[in-house]
Short mmCIF file of C-alpha atoms in Angstrom, two decimals:
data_model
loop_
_atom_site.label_atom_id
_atom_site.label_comp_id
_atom_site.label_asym_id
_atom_site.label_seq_id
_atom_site.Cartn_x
_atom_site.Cartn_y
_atom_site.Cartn_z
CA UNK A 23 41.14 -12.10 -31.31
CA UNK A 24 41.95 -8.87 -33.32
CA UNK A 25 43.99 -6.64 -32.07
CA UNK A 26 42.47 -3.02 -30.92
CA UNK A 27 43.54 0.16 -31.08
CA UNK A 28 42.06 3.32 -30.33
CA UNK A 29 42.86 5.97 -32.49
CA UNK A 30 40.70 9.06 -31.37
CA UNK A 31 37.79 10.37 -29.38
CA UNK A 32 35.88 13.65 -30.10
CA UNK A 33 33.22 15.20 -27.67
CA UNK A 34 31.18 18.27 -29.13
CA UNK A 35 27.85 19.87 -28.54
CA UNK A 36 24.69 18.91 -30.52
CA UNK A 37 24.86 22.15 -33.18
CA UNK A 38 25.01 21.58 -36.54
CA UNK A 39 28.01 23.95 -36.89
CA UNK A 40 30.06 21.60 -35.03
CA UNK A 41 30.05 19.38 -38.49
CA UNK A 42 33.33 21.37 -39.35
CA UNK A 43 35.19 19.72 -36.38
CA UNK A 44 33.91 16.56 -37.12
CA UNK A 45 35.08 16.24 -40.88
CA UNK A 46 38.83 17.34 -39.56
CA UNK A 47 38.90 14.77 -36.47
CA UNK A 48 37.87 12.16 -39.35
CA UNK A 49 40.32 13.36 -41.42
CA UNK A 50 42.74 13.55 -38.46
CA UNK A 51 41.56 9.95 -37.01
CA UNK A 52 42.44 8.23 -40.66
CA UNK A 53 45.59 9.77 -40.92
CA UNK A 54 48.48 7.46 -41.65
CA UNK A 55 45.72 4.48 -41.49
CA UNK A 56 44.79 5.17 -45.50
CA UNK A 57 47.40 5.18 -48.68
CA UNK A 58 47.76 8.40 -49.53
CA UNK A 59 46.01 8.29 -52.70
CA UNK A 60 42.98 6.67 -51.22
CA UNK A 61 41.02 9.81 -51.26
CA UNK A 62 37.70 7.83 -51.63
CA UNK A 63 37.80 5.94 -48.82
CA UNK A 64 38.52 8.94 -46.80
CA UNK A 65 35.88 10.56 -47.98
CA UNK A 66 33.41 7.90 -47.84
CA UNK A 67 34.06 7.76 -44.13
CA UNK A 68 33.97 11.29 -43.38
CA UNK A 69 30.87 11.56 -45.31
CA UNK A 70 29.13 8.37 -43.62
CA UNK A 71 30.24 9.67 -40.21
CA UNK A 72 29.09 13.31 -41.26
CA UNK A 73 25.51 12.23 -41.69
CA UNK A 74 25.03 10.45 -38.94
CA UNK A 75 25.97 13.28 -36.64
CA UNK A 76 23.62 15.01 -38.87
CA UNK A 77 20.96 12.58 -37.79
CA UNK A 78 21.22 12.52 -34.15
CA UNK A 79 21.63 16.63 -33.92
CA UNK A 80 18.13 16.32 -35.93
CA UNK A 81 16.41 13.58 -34.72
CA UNK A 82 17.48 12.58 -31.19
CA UNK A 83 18.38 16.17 -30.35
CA UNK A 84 15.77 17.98 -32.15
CA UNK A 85 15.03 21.19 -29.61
CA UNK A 86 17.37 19.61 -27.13
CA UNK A 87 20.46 20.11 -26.44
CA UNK A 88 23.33 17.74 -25.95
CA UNK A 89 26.72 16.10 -26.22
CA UNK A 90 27.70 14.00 -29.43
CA UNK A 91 30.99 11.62 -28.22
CA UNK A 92 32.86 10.18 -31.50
CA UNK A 93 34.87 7.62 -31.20
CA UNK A 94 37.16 5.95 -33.82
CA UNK A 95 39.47 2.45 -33.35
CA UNK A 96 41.44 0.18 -35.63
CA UNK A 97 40.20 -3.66 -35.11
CA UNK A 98 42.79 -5.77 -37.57
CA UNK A 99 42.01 -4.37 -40.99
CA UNK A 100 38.53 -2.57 -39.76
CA UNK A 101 38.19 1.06 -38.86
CA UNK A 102 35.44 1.69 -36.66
CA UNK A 103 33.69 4.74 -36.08
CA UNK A 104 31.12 4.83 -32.68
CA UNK A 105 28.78 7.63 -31.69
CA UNK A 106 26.93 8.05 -28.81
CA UNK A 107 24.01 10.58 -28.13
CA UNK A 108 21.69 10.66 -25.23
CA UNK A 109 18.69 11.99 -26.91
CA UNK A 110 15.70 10.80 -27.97
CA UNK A 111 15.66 7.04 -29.83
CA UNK A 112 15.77 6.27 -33.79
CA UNK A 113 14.66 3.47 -35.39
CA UNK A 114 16.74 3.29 -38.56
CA UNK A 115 14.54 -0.03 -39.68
CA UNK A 116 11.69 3.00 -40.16
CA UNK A 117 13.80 4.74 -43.01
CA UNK A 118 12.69 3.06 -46.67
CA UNK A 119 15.49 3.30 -49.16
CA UNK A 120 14.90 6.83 -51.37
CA UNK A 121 13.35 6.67 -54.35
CA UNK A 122 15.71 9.05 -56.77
CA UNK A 123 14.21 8.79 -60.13
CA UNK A 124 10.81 10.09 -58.58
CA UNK A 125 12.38 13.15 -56.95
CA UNK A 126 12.24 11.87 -53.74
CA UNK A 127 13.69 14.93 -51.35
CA UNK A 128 14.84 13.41 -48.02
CA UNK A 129 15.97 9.80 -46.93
CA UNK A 130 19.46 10.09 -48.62
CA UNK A 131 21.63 10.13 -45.52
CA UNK A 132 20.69 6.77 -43.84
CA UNK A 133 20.96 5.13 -47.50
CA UNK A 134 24.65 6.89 -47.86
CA UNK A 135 25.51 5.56 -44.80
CA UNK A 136 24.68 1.91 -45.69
CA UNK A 137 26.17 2.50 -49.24
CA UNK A 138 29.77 4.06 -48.02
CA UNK A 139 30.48 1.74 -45.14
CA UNK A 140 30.79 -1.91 -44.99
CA UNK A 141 28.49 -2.53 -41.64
CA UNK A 142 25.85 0.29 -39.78
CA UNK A 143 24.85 -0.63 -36.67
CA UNK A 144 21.80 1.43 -34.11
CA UNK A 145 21.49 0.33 -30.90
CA UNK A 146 20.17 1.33 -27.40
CA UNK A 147 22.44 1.22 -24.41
CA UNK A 148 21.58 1.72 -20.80
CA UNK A 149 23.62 5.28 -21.02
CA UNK A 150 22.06 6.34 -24.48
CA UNK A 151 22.21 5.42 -28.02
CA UNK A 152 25.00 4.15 -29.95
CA UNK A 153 26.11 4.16 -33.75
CA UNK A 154 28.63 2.10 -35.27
CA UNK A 155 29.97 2.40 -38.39
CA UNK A 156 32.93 -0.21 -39.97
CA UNK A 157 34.84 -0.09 -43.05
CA UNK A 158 37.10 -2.60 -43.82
CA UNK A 159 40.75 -0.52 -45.05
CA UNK A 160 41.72 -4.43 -46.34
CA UNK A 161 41.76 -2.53 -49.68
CA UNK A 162 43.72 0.27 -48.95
CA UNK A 163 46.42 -1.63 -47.04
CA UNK B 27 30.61 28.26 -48.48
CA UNK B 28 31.52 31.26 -51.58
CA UNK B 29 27.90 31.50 -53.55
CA UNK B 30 29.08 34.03 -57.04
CA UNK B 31 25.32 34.78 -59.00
CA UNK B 32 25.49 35.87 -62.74
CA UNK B 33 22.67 36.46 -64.33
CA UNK B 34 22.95 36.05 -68.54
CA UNK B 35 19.61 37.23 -69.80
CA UNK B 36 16.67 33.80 -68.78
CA UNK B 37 19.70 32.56 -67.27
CA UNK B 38 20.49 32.50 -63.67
CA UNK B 39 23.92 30.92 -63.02
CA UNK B 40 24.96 30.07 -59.53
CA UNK B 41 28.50 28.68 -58.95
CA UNK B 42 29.10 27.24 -55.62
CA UNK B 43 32.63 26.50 -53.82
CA UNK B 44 33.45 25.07 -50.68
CA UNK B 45 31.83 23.46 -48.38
CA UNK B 46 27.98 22.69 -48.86
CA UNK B 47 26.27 21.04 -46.48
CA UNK B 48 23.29 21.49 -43.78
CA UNK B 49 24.48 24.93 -42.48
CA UNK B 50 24.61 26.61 -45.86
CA UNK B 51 21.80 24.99 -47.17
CA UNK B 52 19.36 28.17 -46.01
CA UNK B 53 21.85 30.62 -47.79
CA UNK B 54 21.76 28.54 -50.96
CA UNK B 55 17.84 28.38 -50.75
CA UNK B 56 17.87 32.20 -50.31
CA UNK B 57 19.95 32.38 -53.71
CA UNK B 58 17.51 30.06 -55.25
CA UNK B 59 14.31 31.45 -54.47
CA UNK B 60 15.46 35.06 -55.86
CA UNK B 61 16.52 33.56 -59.11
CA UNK B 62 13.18 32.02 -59.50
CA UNK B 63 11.25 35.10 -58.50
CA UNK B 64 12.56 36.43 -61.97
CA UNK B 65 11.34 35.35 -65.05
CA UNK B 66 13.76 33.01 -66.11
CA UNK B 67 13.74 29.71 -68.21
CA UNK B 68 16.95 28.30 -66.81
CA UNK B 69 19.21 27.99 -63.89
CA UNK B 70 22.71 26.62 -63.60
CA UNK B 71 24.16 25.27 -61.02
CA UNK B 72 28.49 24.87 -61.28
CA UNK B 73 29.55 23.11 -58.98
CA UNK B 74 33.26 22.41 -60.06
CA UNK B 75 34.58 23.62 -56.66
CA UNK B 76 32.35 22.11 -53.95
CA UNK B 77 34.69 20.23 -51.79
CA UNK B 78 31.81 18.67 -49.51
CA UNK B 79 28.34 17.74 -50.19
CA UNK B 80 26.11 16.10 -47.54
CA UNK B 81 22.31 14.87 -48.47
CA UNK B 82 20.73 18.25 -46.90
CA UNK B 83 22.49 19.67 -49.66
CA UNK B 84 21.57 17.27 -52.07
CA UNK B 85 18.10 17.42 -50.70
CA UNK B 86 17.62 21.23 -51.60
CA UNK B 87 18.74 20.69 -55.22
CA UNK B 88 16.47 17.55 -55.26
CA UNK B 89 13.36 20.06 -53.66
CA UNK B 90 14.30 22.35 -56.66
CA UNK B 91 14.36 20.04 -59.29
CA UNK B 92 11.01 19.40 -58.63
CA UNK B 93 9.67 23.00 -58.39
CA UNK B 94 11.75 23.50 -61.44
CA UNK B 95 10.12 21.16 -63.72
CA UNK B 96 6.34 22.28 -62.04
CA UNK B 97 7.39 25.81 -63.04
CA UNK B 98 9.17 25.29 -66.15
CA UNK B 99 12.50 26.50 -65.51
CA UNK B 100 15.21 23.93 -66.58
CA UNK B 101 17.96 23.31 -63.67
CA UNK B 102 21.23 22.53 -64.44
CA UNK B 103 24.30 20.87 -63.01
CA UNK B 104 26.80 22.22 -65.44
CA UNK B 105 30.25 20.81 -63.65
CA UNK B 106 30.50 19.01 -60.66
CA UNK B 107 33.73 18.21 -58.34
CA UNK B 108 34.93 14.56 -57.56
CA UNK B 109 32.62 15.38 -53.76
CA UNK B 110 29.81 15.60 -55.86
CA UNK B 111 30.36 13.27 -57.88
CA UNK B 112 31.04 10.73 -54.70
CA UNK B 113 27.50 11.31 -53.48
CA UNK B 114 25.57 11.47 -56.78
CA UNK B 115 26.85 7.66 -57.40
CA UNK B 116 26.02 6.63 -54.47
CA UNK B 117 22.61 7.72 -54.52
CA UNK B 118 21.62 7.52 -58.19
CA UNK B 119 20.56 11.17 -58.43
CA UNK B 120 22.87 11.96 -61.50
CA UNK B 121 20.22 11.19 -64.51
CA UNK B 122 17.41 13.28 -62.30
CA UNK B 123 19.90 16.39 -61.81
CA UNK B 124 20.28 16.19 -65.41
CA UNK B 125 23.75 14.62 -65.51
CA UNK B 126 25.01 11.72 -67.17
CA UNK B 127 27.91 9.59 -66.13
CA UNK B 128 29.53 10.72 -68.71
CA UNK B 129 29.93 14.37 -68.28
CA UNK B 130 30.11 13.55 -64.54
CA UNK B 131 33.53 11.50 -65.44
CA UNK B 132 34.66 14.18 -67.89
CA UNK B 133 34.64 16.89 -65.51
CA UNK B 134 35.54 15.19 -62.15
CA UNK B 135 38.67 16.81 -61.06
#
């Protein structure tokens, strides 16, 4: 069994302004969990965690409002990021991979997602809907 | 988000610094759409200083590409900052901004 350890939990209201909060409680979260110099992980993570509260402030809580609760935890070498909306229900299986050399405008953030971080995980509780997003710091360690 | 316009004869430049993400992408549209109500052949986007990028930001400059080349305007990412650079790897937009991986490595920083 790998050890767990919370690191940080972050609730804010479903407004896209709110993004600003987020990117310093991710900074915040990874502090002295990242070398120094591993400014690419960092941002990786803060931009993988970034769009998904983008998604559920614009897709589960389109015209709604709402509560966004981020969590992040340390399991072993793994960071894991979790958040948890009670809006309306995504399918991510429904979002194709963009197309970029034909101009494609939107689909970016789901593929960024799966690019940055090492597993992406959607799934429907009984109190909601749940993200999870893991990157391995094994790497940076 | 600082937005600075400059305006060299055909050419609209627009250099961005900050933060650039889904709440400043209707100011940076507002920019845009101005420029192109000119008559101008080219507009340049600097980007040296953009210390976050999300894809609603990378959407707009994606939406503009397109109206860009329909129009005949040529848009340009003249320098881009290591945030930028971050998100136009991982989605392969570089070549259809008009970058290569070259100049994207040369003025990373």
């Amino acid at each position: 069994m790998r050890r767990r350890t919370p690191l940080s939990r972050l609730d804010v209201q479903s407004d896209l302004r709110a993004s600003r909060h987020v990117g310093v409680w991710v900074r915040e979260a990874l502090s002295g969990h990242l070398a120094v110099a591993d400014w690419r992980m960092r941002a990786q993570m803060e931009l993988a965690v970034h769009e998904a509260w983008t998604n559920i402030v614009e897709h589960a809580y389109r015209d709604l409002a709402g509560t966004v609760t981020v969590t992040a935890c340390r399991v072993g070498h793994d960071v894991v990021f979790q958040l948890f909306d009670t809006g309306r229900q995504f399918d991510p299986r429904d979002v194709p991979d963009p197309v970029p050399e034909a101009g494609q405008v939107g689909g970016y953030g789901l593929s960024i997602m799966r690019s940055v971080m090492d597993r992406i995980t959607y799934d429907q509780t009984r109190d909601g809907n749940r993200w999870r997003l893991v990157k391995s710091l094994a790497s940076s360690v | 988000m600082h937005i600075a316009v400059t305006t060299e004869e055909a050419r609209v430049i627009l250099e961005l610094r900050g933060r650039f993400d889904a709440c400043e992408v209707d100011e940076v549209r507002a920019h845009i759409d101005a420029a192109l109500e000119s008559d101008i052949d080219e507009l340049v986007f600097r980007m040296a200083d953009v210390s976050f990028i999300d894809s609603k930001a990378l959407a707009l400059l994606v939406r503009y590409q397109n109206v860009c080349r329909d129009t005949g305007v040529k848009l340009t990412v003249s320098s881009v900052s290591q945030a930028l650079t971050l998100i136009l790897e991982l989605t392969k937009l570089d070549r259809f901004l008009g970058l290569t991986g070259d100049s994207m490595l040369a003025e990373a920083g």
